[in-house]
Amino acid sequence: MTTSLASGIQGIQDLLPGMDPLLCEQVNNESPGDVNRTACTLFDLKYHYTGTEYYEAMFYSPLQYSQFFAEAFMLQYTSGLEEVAWGQLGDDVPKELSSLYGQHVALMTLVANRWTSLTYGSQLLGYIVAALAQSAGLGLDLDGLGPVKPSDSILLLFAHDTNQAYLREMLELTWFIEGWPMDSLATGGVLSFELVQDENRQFVMVKYTTATPQQQHDATPLDSGTPPSEAYLIIPECGTHQCPFDEFQRIALSRLSMSCVSEPLRTTLEGLQQQGASAKNSWGVRTVYKSPNPRSMALLFFAGVVVAMMSLRIGAVFKRSCARGWQRNRERAATASMYVRYHDLPSQMTKHDASVVSTKITLMRLGGSPLQ
């Protein structure tokens, strides 16, 4: 792994001040004099399996250490600092940072593998499915959603990048956003699940939205003139960016592990699974719910700003994991972050026209602290 990622690790190494040989001794747990070193580099740091630090891929390595600096440098820049990485970057700082940030993206791919995603992401994905089902017109309070009611039009979920990474892995999503490496989990990035209605048909569209590093650095107001970057995503098994709601529900429920979902939400999801197999509509997919009564709510989306305003209304904290060590995960738990917008589409609109109006449910990543 170190060999395949050597160029990125070297890019970080070139920015670091001279590393004392004693650092390698301490990190590698070596006895003084065991290795005759005149210098210490990231490549000299050994692999160390922890078995518990799931949010760091359960081991330390040259990649883990290099991505720490890559993320810290990006956080410095997006926080508005003028001197980043000790002032050693060239003239095109955003471009260089985007390249270096690929180290962090690589680690997050290892962090959110299939096993950890099932373990730590099933509760969250199940919560999103149940909230969408309730909003889609069931008209009843579903157990396991906490304070969320069918009449609520706004629900917010704030999260760590790991939480978004679990959903990305479970639903097999991928994206490319301006200014960031492919599949980046950017600071302030929003993963949205939009429920779109056309007469009695409902679809789910998944979207990733974030401001570019330059916009974050400059604190650029996000409006129609300078919008954030966004991409609509396709769940491969669905095959279209407008996935029929009941098909989305079937796919999502098939991807999570019920043993990693706590009660009473588990029973709710099991009920949705059973009901979802009961009928077919004219599109040939399972359908359960009638169309909701249309409601309208004006909502301008500014990543971070509007979400922060909405957080005053509703919040929910996830404190569940089915793996050992969940107490540690609890401290890094996801807090709610979904917002919902209802519109009824004109009957003459086609399926492909439906994207102009929607109901949104979003998961927003919070930023971290710059390197001290």
mmCIF file of C-alpha atoms in Angstrom:
data_model
loop_
_atom_site.group_PDB
_atom_site.id
_atom_site.type_symbol
_atom_site.label_atom_id
_atom_site.label_comp_id
_atom_site.label_asym_id
_atom_site.label_seq_id
_atom_site.Cartn_x
_atom_site.Cartn_y
_atom_site.Cartn_z
ATOM 1 C CA MET A 1 0.000 0.000 0.000
ATOM 2 C CA THR A 2 2.808 2.408 0.869
ATOM 3 C CA THR A 3 4.459 1.723 -2.475
ATOM 4 C CA SER A 4 1.266 2.361 -4.447
ATOM 5 C CA LEU A 5 0.652 5.636 -2.604
ATOM 6 C CA ALA A 6 4.308 6.674 -2.434
ATOM 7 C CA SER A 7 3.999 9.800 -4.578
ATOM 8 C CA GLY A 8 1.284 11.274 -2.364
ATOM 9 C CA ILE A 9 3.145 10.394 0.831
ATOM 10 C CA GLN A 10 6.295 11.962 -0.616
ATOM 11 C CA GLY A 11 4.315 15.108 -1.416
ATOM 12 C CA ILE A 12 3.443 15.463 2.262
ATOM 13 C CA GLN A 13 6.975 14.569 3.357
ATOM 14 C CA ASP A 14 8.387 17.389 1.222
ATOM 15 C CA LEU A 15 6.345 19.890 3.245
ATOM 16 C CA LEU A 16 7.344 18.653 6.686
ATOM 17 C CA PRO A 17 10.168 20.191 8.716
ATOM 18 C CA GLY A 18 13.119 17.967 9.532
ATOM 19 C CA MET A 19 11.963 14.994 11.597
ATOM 20 C CA ASP A 20 14.215 13.979 14.475
ATOM 21 C CA PRO A 21 15.381 10.336 14.317
ATOM 22 C CA LEU A 22 14.072 9.952 17.862
ATOM 23 C CA LEU A 23 10.565 10.324 16.470
ATOM 24 C CA CYS A 24 10.927 7.095 14.499
ATOM 25 C CA GLU A 25 12.252 5.341 17.590
ATOM 26 C CA GLN A 26 9.264 6.419 19.655
ATOM 27 C CA VAL A 27 6.605 5.692 17.027
ATOM 28 C CA ASN A 28 8.135 2.337 16.063
ATOM 29 C CA ASN A 29 8.726 1.393 19.711
ATOM 30 C CA GLU A 30 12.426 0.783 19.072
ATOM 31 C CA SER A 31 15.145 0.638 21.667
ATOM 32 C CA PRO A 32 17.736 3.414 21.450
ATOM 33 C CA GLY A 33 20.458 2.455 19.021
ATOM 34 C CA ASP A 34 18.546 -0.467 17.440
ATOM 35 C CA VAL A 35 18.522 1.328 14.095
ATOM 36 C CA ASN A 36 21.250 3.701 13.034
ATOM 37 C CA ARG A 37 19.326 6.646 11.583
ATOM 38 C CA THR A 38 20.459 10.107 10.667
ATOM 39 C CA ALA A 39 16.919 11.166 9.729
ATOM 40 C CA CYS A 40 13.305 10.073 10.044
ATOM 41 C CA THR A 41 10.707 10.159 7.276
ATOM 42 C CA LEU A 42 7.083 9.089 6.933
ATOM 43 C CA PHE A 43 8.298 6.054 4.997
ATOM 44 C CA ASP A 44 10.305 4.915 8.034
ATOM 45 C CA LEU A 45 7.224 4.693 10.254
ATOM 46 C CA LYS A 46 6.093 1.100 10.674
ATOM 47 C CA TYR A 47 2.654 -0.418 10.350
ATOM 48 C CA HIS A 48 0.980 -0.919 13.708
ATOM 49 C CA TYR A 49 -2.316 -2.780 14.041
ATOM 50 C CA THR A 50 -4.584 -1.388 16.753
ATOM 51 C CA GLY A 51 -7.741 -3.445 16.229
ATOM 52 C CA THR A 52 -9.867 -0.725 17.816
ATOM 53 C CA GLU A 53 -9.340 2.577 15.988
ATOM 54 C CA TYR A 54 -11.925 1.759 13.300
ATOM 55 C CA TYR A 55 -12.103 5.400 12.233
ATOM 56 C CA GLU A 56 -8.395 5.200 11.342
ATOM 57 C CA ALA A 57 -8.679 1.839 9.508
ATOM 58 C CA MET A 58 -7.549 -0.001 12.667
ATOM 59 C CA PHE A 59 -3.847 0.474 11.988
ATOM 60 C CA TYR A 60 -1.193 3.157 11.838
ATOM 61 C CA SER A 61 0.962 3.431 8.740
ATOM 62 C CA PRO A 62 2.789 5.961 6.559
ATOM 63 C CA LEU A 63 -0.578 6.623 4.875
ATOM 64 C CA GLN A 64 -2.295 7.291 8.186
ATOM 65 C CA TYR A 65 0.333 9.810 9.235
ATOM 66 C CA SER A 66 0.534 11.523 5.833
ATOM 67 C CA GLN A 67 -3.259 11.869 5.539
ATOM 68 C CA PHE A 68 -3.330 13.534 8.962
ATOM 69 C CA PHE A 69 -1.224 16.382 7.610
ATOM 70 C CA ALA A 70 -3.135 16.436 4.296
ATOM 71 C CA GLU A 71 -6.429 16.916 6.110
ATOM 72 C CA ALA A 72 -4.944 19.420 8.544
ATOM 73 C CA PHE A 73 -3.539 21.539 5.717
ATOM 74 C CA MET A 74 -6.922 21.514 3.960
ATOM 75 C CA LEU A 75 -8.656 22.497 7.199
ATOM 76 C CA GLN A 76 -6.217 25.360 7.612
ATOM 77 C CA TYR A 77 -7.096 26.623 4.144
ATOM 78 C CA THR A 78 -10.870 26.176 4.375
ATOM 79 C CA SER A 79 -10.765 27.921 7.774
ATOM 80 C CA GLY A 80 -9.470 31.038 6.036
ATOM 81 C CA LEU A 81 -5.832 30.954 7.128
ATOM 82 C CA GLU A 82 -3.427 32.663 4.756
ATOM 83 C CA GLU A 83 -0.332 30.642 5.670
ATOM 84 C CA VAL A 84 -0.962 26.956 5.010
ATOM 85 C CA ALA A 85 1.538 24.104 5.481
ATOM 86 C CA TRP A 86 4.110 26.514 6.912
ATOM 87 C CA GLY A 87 3.831 28.611 3.767
ATOM 88 C CA GLN A 88 5.553 26.010 1.593
ATOM 89 C CA LEU A 89 2.866 25.576 -1.060
ATOM 90 C CA GLY A 90 3.194 27.146 -4.508
ATOM 91 C CA ASP A 91 1.083 29.775 -6.214
ATOM 92 C CA ASP A 92 -1.949 27.532 -6.865
ATOM 93 C CA VAL A 93 -2.703 26.551 -3.262
ATOM 94 C CA PRO A 94 -6.185 25.036 -3.861
ATOM 95 C CA LYS A 95 -4.882 22.776 -6.631
ATOM 96 C CA GLU A 96 -1.932 21.556 -4.571
ATOM 97 C CA LEU A 97 -4.131 20.951 -1.542
ATOM 98 C CA SER A 98 -6.641 18.990 -3.608
ATOM 99 C CA SER A 99 -3.866 16.699 -4.802
ATOM 100 C CA LEU A 100 -2.509 16.202 -1.279
ATOM 101 C CA TYR A 101 -6.018 15.632 0.109
ATOM 102 C CA GLY A 102 -6.143 12.453 -1.931
ATOM 103 C CA GLN A 103 -4.212 10.863 0.948
ATOM 104 C CA HIS A 104 -7.150 11.470 3.274
ATOM 105 C CA VAL A 105 -9.607 10.131 0.680
ATOM 106 C CA ALA A 106 -7.517 6.956 0.374
ATOM 107 C CA LEU A 107 -7.614 6.381 4.125
ATOM 108 C CA MET A 108 -11.374 6.979 4.294
ATOM 109 C CA THR A 109 -11.841 4.296 1.631
ATOM 110 C CA LEU A 110 -10.070 1.855 3.951
ATOM 111 C CA VAL A 111 -11.998 3.110 6.992
ATOM 112 C CA ALA A 112 -15.391 2.615 5.347
ATOM 113 C CA ASN A 113 -14.935 -0.947 4.181
ATOM 114 C CA ARG A 114 -17.863 -3.341 3.937
ATOM 115 C CA TRP A 115 -17.568 -4.626 7.503
ATOM 116 C CA THR A 116 -17.214 -1.278 9.271
ATOM 117 C CA SER A 117 -19.944 0.254 7.105
ATOM 118 C CA LEU A 118 -22.403 -2.470 8.089
ATOM 119 C CA THR A 119 -21.381 -2.188 11.720
ATOM 120 C CA TYR A 120 -21.465 1.561 12.119
ATOM 121 C CA GLY A 121 -23.697 2.639 9.219
ATOM 122 C CA SER A 122 -26.717 0.346 9.433
ATOM 123 C CA GLN A 123 -28.440 2.382 12.160
ATOM 124 C CA LEU A 124 -28.037 5.586 10.181
ATOM 125 C CA LEU A 125 -29.158 4.169 6.836
ATOM 126 C CA GLY A 126 -32.158 2.533 8.512
ATOM 127 C CA TYR A 127 -33.053 5.828 10.160
ATOM 128 C CA ILE A 128 -32.971 7.617 6.807
ATOM 129 C CA VAL A 129 -35.129 4.935 5.161
ATOM 130 C CA ALA A 130 -37.720 5.101 7.951
ATOM 131 C CA ALA A 131 -37.793 8.909 7.901
ATOM 132 C CA LEU A 132 -38.287 8.904 4.127
ATOM 133 C CA ALA A 133 -41.030 6.271 4.426
ATOM 134 C CA GLN A 134 -42.839 8.328 7.014
ATOM 135 C CA SER A 135 -42.519 11.465 4.875
ATOM 136 C CA ALA A 136 -43.645 9.561 1.787
ATOM 137 C CA GLY A 137 -47.187 9.372 3.041
ATOM 138 C CA LEU A 138 -47.648 6.547 5.494
ATOM 139 C CA GLY A 139 -49.357 9.056 7.758
ATOM 140 C CA LEU A 140 -48.416 7.252 10.969
ATOM 141 C CA ASP A 141 -45.713 7.768 13.549
ATOM 142 C CA LEU A 142 -43.018 5.154 12.988
ATOM 143 C CA ASP A 143 -41.197 3.834 16.047
ATOM 144 C CA GLY A 144 -37.491 4.568 16.257
ATOM 145 C CA LEU A 145 -37.501 8.074 14.788
ATOM 146 C CA GLY A 146 -37.429 9.901 18.109
ATOM 147 C CA PRO A 147 -39.095 13.321 17.958
ATOM 148 C CA VAL A 148 -39.663 13.195 14.186
ATOM 149 C CA LYS A 149 -43.354 13.343 13.234
ATOM 150 C CA PRO A 150 -45.127 12.953 9.880
ATOM 151 C CA SER A 151 -46.084 16.622 10.047
ATOM 152 C CA ASP A 152 -42.490 17.808 10.460
ATOM 153 C CA SER A 153 -41.099 19.502 7.395
ATOM 154 C CA ILE A 154 -37.518 19.862 8.611
ATOM 155 C CA LEU A 155 -35.163 17.260 10.038
ATOM 156 C CA LEU A 156 -31.397 17.777 10.297
ATOM 157 C CA LEU A 157 -28.615 15.216 10.648
ATOM 158 C CA PHE A 158 -25.084 16.422 11.349
ATOM 159 C CA ALA A 159 -22.314 13.883 10.940
ATOM 160 C CA HIS A 160 -18.647 13.050 10.732
ATOM 161 C CA ASP A 161 -17.042 12.210 7.408
ATOM 162 C CA THR A 162 -16.997 8.570 8.499
ATOM 163 C CA ASN A 163 -20.805 8.507 8.698
ATOM 164 C CA GLN A 164 -21.087 9.764 5.125
ATOM 165 C CA ALA A 165 -18.411 7.285 4.056
ATOM 166 C CA TYR A 166 -20.443 4.378 5.450
ATOM 167 C CA LEU A 167 -23.479 5.430 3.417
ATOM 168 C CA ARG A 168 -21.315 5.866 0.324
ATOM 169 C CA GLU A 169 -19.996 2.320 0.683
ATOM 170 C CA MET A 170 -23.353 0.713 1.508
ATOM 171 C CA LEU A 171 -25.133 2.308 -1.459
ATOM 172 C CA GLU A 172 -22.094 2.062 -3.785
ATOM 173 C CA LEU A 173 -22.078 5.783 -4.486
ATOM 174 C CA THR A 174 -19.293 7.735 -6.131
ATOM 175 C CA TRP A 175 -18.931 11.422 -7.028
ATOM 176 C CA PHE A 176 -16.638 14.104 -8.356
ATOM 177 C CA ILE A 177 -16.982 17.646 -7.036
ATOM 178 C CA GLU A 178 -15.194 20.762 -8.267
ATOM 179 C CA GLY A 179 -12.040 21.526 -6.302
ATOM 180 C CA TRP A 180 -11.914 18.194 -4.473
ATOM 181 C CA PRO A 181 -10.477 14.747 -5.308
ATOM 182 C CA MET A 182 -12.943 12.080 -6.440
ATOM 183 C CA ASP A 183 -15.168 10.757 -3.618
ATOM 184 C CA SER A 184 -13.977 13.421 -1.169
ATOM 185 C CA LEU A 185 -15.952 13.904 2.034
ATOM 186 C CA ALA A 186 -15.497 17.645 2.141
ATOM 187 C CA THR A 187 -15.883 19.964 5.110
ATOM 188 C CA GLY A 188 -19.476 21.159 5.100
ATOM 189 C CA GLY A 189 -20.318 18.555 2.460
ATOM 190 C CA VAL A 190 -23.986 17.548 2.257
ATOM 191 C CA LEU A 191 -25.246 14.123 1.194
ATOM 192 C CA SER A 192 -28.892 14.639 0.204
ATOM 193 C CA PHE A 193 -31.743 12.202 -0.340
ATOM 194 C CA GLU A 194 -34.455 13.991 -2.301
ATOM 195 C CA LEU A 195 -37.988 12.594 -2.416
ATOM 196 C CA VAL A 196 -39.566 13.717 -5.699
ATOM 197 C CA GLN A 197 -43.293 13.403 -6.390
ATOM 198 C CA ASP A 198 -45.133 13.356 -9.710
ATOM 199 C CA GLU A 199 -48.856 12.680 -9.173
ATOM 200 C CA ASN A 200 -48.890 9.304 -7.396
ATOM 201 C CA ARG A 201 -45.292 8.407 -8.270
ATOM 202 C CA GLN A 202 -42.379 9.068 -5.961
ATOM 203 C CA PHE A 203 -38.670 8.900 -6.635
ATOM 204 C CA VAL A 204 -35.519 9.320 -4.566
ATOM 205 C CA MET A 205 -32.594 11.287 -5.928
ATOM 206 C CA VAL A 206 -29.261 11.284 -4.124
ATOM 207 C CA LYS A 207 -27.029 14.332 -4.384
ATOM 208 C CA TYR A 208 -23.703 15.489 -2.949
ATOM 209 C CA THR A 209 -23.181 19.229 -2.472
ATOM 210 C CA THR A 210 -20.326 21.266 -1.056
ATOM 211 C CA ALA A 211 -18.568 24.578 -1.461
ATOM 212 C CA THR A 212 -15.200 24.466 -3.198
ATOM 213 C CA PRO A 213 -12.063 24.897 -1.059
ATOM 214 C CA GLN A 214 -11.650 28.374 -2.560
ATOM 215 C CA GLN A 215 -15.224 29.349 -1.648
ATOM 216 C CA GLN A 216 -14.720 28.102 1.903
ATOM 217 C CA HIS A 217 -11.396 29.902 2.231
ATOM 218 C CA ASP A 218 -12.894 33.176 1.024
ATOM 219 C CA ALA A 219 -16.177 32.680 2.946
ATOM 220 C CA THR A 220 -17.937 33.288 -0.371
ATOM 221 C CA PRO A 221 -21.702 33.857 -0.030
ATOM 222 C CA LEU A 222 -23.383 30.946 -1.800
ATOM 223 C CA ASP A 223 -26.228 32.062 -4.052
ATOM 224 C CA SER A 224 -27.406 31.651 -7.626
ATOM 225 C CA GLY A 225 -24.437 33.682 -8.831
ATOM 226 C CA THR A 226 -21.838 31.688 -6.913
ATOM 227 C CA PRO A 227 -23.492 28.337 -6.113
ATOM 228 C CA PRO A 228 -21.788 25.430 -4.371
ATOM 229 C CA SER A 229 -20.657 22.482 -6.456
ATOM 230 C CA GLU A 230 -23.073 19.558 -6.651
ATOM 231 C CA ALA A 231 -23.527 16.196 -8.337
ATOM 232 C CA TYR A 232 -26.524 13.885 -8.628
ATOM 233 C CA LEU A 233 -25.547 10.303 -7.873
ATOM 234 C CA ILE A 234 -26.717 6.944 -9.181
ATOM 235 C CA ILE A 235 -27.210 3.881 -7.014
ATOM 236 C CA PRO A 236 -25.916 1.195 -9.421
ATOM 237 C CA GLU A 237 -28.590 -1.365 -8.571
ATOM 238 C CA CYS A 238 -31.281 1.192 -9.369
ATOM 239 C CA GLY A 239 -29.543 2.372 -12.536
ATOM 240 C CA THR A 240 -30.980 5.892 -12.665
ATOM 241 C CA HIS A 241 -30.557 9.081 -10.694
ATOM 242 C CA GLN A 242 -34.355 9.103 -10.193
ATOM 243 C CA CYS A 243 -34.848 5.873 -8.300
ATOM 244 C CA PRO A 244 -38.464 4.840 -7.586
ATOM 245 C CA PHE A 245 -38.992 5.319 -3.866
ATOM 246 C CA ASP A 246 -40.038 1.763 -3.117
ATOM 247 C CA GLU A 247 -37.082 0.444 -5.111
ATOM 248 C CA PHE A 248 -34.749 2.721 -3.147
ATOM 249 C CA GLN A 249 -36.263 1.414 0.074
ATOM 250 C CA ARG A 250 -35.787 -2.197 -1.038
ATOM 251 C CA ILE A 251 -32.164 -1.626 -2.026
ATOM 252 C CA ALA A 252 -31.272 0.326 1.120
ATOM 253 C CA LEU A 253 -32.854 -2.233 3.462
ATOM 254 C CA SER A 254 -31.037 -5.053 1.670
ATOM 255 C CA ARG A 255 -27.700 -3.307 2.241
ATOM 256 C CA LEU A 256 -27.856 -2.872 6.007
ATOM 257 C CA SER A 257 -27.496 -5.395 8.838
ATOM 258 C CA MET A 258 -30.578 -5.618 11.055
ATOM 259 C CA SER A 259 -28.400 -7.005 13.868
ATOM 260 C CA CYS A 260 -26.635 -3.639 13.905
ATOM 261 C CA VAL A 261 -29.874 -1.667 14.285
ATOM 262 C CA SER A 262 -31.292 -1.045 17.739
ATOM 263 C CA GLU A 263 -34.903 -1.375 18.803
ATOM 264 C CA PRO A 264 -37.489 -0.046 18.187
ATOM 265 C CA LEU A 265 -36.126 1.038 14.788
ATOM 266 C CA ARG A 266 -35.233 -2.550 13.877
ATOM 267 C CA THR A 267 -38.842 -3.707 14.188
ATOM 268 C CA THR A 268 -39.983 -0.722 12.123
ATOM 269 C CA LEU A 269 -37.543 -1.585 9.333
ATOM 270 C CA GLU A 270 -38.499 -5.248 9.379
ATOM 271 C CA GLY A 271 -42.125 -4.170 8.962
ATOM 272 C CA LEU A 272 -41.193 -1.983 5.990
ATOM 273 C CA GLN A 273 -39.388 -4.928 4.415
ATOM 274 C CA GLN A 274 -42.439 -7.152 4.731
ATOM 275 C CA GLN A 275 -44.858 -4.521 3.446
ATOM 276 C CA GLY A 276 -42.539 -3.623 0.571
ATOM 277 C CA ALA A 277 -42.912 -7.090 -0.935
ATOM 278 C CA SER A 278 -46.713 -6.897 -1.016
ATOM 279 C CA ALA A 279 -47.564 -5.061 -4.238
ATOM 280 C CA LYS A 280 -46.426 -3.980 -7.707
ATOM 281 C CA ASN A 281 -47.235 -0.750 -9.486
ATOM 282 C CA SER A 282 -47.395 -0.007 -13.196
ATOM 283 C CA TRP A 283 -43.652 0.580 -13.252
ATOM 284 C CA GLY A 284 -43.095 -3.011 -12.147
ATOM 285 C CA VAL A 285 -41.615 -2.122 -8.767
ATOM 286 C CA ARG A 286 -42.980 -2.716 -5.298
ATOM 287 C CA THR A 287 -45.097 0.051 -3.859
ATOM 288 C CA VAL A 288 -46.618 0.512 -0.435
ATOM 289 C CA TYR A 289 -47.476 4.133 0.193
ATOM 290 C CA LYS A 290 -50.010 6.508 -1.215
ATOM 291 C CA SER A 291 -48.877 9.942 -2.317
ATOM 292 C CA PRO A 292 -48.614 12.472 0.491
ATOM 293 C CA ASN A 293 -50.830 15.492 0.668
ATOM 294 C CA PRO A 294 -48.760 18.199 -1.012
ATOM 295 C CA ARG A 295 -47.212 20.826 1.196
ATOM 296 C CA SER A 296 -45.078 23.730 0.141
ATOM 297 C CA MET A 297 -42.155 25.298 1.926
ATOM 298 C CA ALA A 298 -39.815 27.901 0.471
ATOM 299 C CA LEU A 299 -36.228 26.836 0.999
ATOM 300 C CA LEU A 300 -33.024 28.278 -0.395
ATOM 301 C CA PHE A 301 -30.110 25.916 -0.005
ATOM 302 C CA PHE A 302 -26.798 27.359 1.131
ATOM 303 C CA ALA A 303 -24.489 24.619 2.359
ATOM 304 C CA GLY A 304 -23.795 25.263 6.013
ATOM 305 C CA VAL A 305 -25.795 28.467 6.440
ATOM 306 C CA VAL A 306 -29.353 27.201 6.001
ATOM 307 C CA VAL A 307 -28.464 23.907 7.646
ATOM 308 C CA ALA A 308 -27.136 25.752 10.681
ATOM 309 C CA MET A 309 -30.361 27.742 10.913
ATOM 310 C CA MET A 310 -32.452 24.603 10.684
ATOM 311 C CA SER A 311 -30.491 22.882 13.400
ATOM 312 C CA LEU A 312 -32.270 25.112 15.893
ATOM 313 C CA ARG A 313 -35.462 23.212 15.192
ATOM 314 C CA ILE A 314 -34.750 19.508 15.332
ATOM 315 C CA GLY A 315 -31.792 17.358 16.354
ATOM 316 C CA ALA A 316 -31.320 13.662 16.988
ATOM 317 C CA VAL A 317 -28.247 11.836 18.166
ATOM 318 C CA PHE A 318 -27.280 8.334 17.139
ATOM 319 C CA LYS A 319 -25.653 6.336 19.919
ATOM 320 C CA ARG A 320 -25.747 2.843 18.526
ATOM 321 C CA SER A 321 -23.194 0.433 17.137
ATOM 322 C CA CYS A 322 -23.222 -3.343 17.124
ATOM 323 C CA ALA A 323 -19.448 -3.750 17.385
ATOM 324 C CA ARG A 324 -17.220 -3.839 20.445
ATOM 325 C CA GLY A 325 -15.924 -0.455 21.424
ATOM 326 C CA TRP A 326 -19.141 1.362 20.532
ATOM 327 C CA GLN A 327 -18.639 3.596 23.559
ATOM 328 C CA ARG A 328 -15.828 5.281 21.661
ATOM 329 C CA ASN A 329 -18.030 5.580 18.595
ATOM 330 C CA ARG A 330 -20.639 7.210 20.749
ATOM 331 C CA GLU A 331 -18.360 10.191 21.240
ATOM 332 C CA ARG A 332 -18.136 10.516 17.469
ATOM 333 C CA ALA A 333 -21.798 9.807 16.911
ATOM 334 C CA ALA A 334 -23.854 11.305 14.133
ATOM 335 C CA THR A 335 -26.309 14.013 15.131
ATOM 336 C CA ALA A 336 -29.320 14.560 12.915
ATOM 337 C CA SER A 337 -29.254 16.514 9.692
ATOM 338 C CA MET A 338 -32.088 16.114 7.339
ATOM 339 C CA TYR A 339 -34.166 18.851 5.852
ATOM 340 C CA VAL A 340 -37.398 18.187 4.024
ATOM 341 C CA ARG A 341 -39.103 20.221 1.300
ATOM 342 C CA TYR A 342 -42.452 19.234 -0.220
ATOM 343 C CA HIS A 343 -43.838 20.161 -3.625
ATOM 344 C CA ASP A 344 -46.527 18.610 -5.794
ATOM 345 C CA LEU A 345 -45.489 18.269 -9.439
ATOM 346 C CA PRO A 346 -47.861 19.331 -12.217
ATOM 347 C CA SER A 347 -49.497 16.255 -13.752
ATOM 348 C CA GLN A 348 -48.077 17.029 -17.192
ATOM 349 C CA MET A 349 -44.480 16.834 -15.959
ATOM 350 C CA THR A 350 -42.490 13.797 -17.050
ATOM 351 C CA LYS A 351 -40.235 11.680 -14.906
ATOM 352 C CA HIS A 352 -37.178 13.516 -16.238
ATOM 353 C CA ASP A 353 -38.731 16.896 -15.462
ATOM 354 C CA ALA A 354 -39.239 15.969 -11.844
ATOM 355 C CA SER A 355 -35.842 17.125 -10.642
ATOM 356 C CA VAL A 356 -36.933 20.773 -10.526
ATOM 357 C CA VAL A 357 -38.876 20.255 -7.321
ATOM 358 C CA SER A 358 -38.164 17.880 -4.490
ATOM 359 C CA THR A 359 -38.180 16.805 -0.880
ATOM 360 C CA LYS A 360 -34.678 16.715 0.560
ATOM 361 C CA ILE A 361 -33.077 14.755 3.356
ATOM 362 C CA THR A 362 -29.446 15.620 3.960
ATOM 363 C CA LEU A 363 -26.492 14.419 5.961
ATOM 364 C CA MET A 364 -23.946 17.170 6.497
ATOM 365 C CA ARG A 365 -20.354 16.713 7.541
ATOM 366 C CA LEU A 366 -19.019 19.039 10.202
ATOM 367 C CA GLY A 367 -15.550 20.553 9.914
ATOM 368 C CA GLY A 368 -12.615 19.798 12.163
ATOM 369 C CA SER A 369 -9.952 21.827 13.917
ATOM 370 C CA PRO A 370 -6.953 23.229 12.020
ATOM 371 C CA LEU A 371 -3.501 21.900 12.822
ATOM 372 C CA GLN A 372 -2.201 23.506 15.972
#
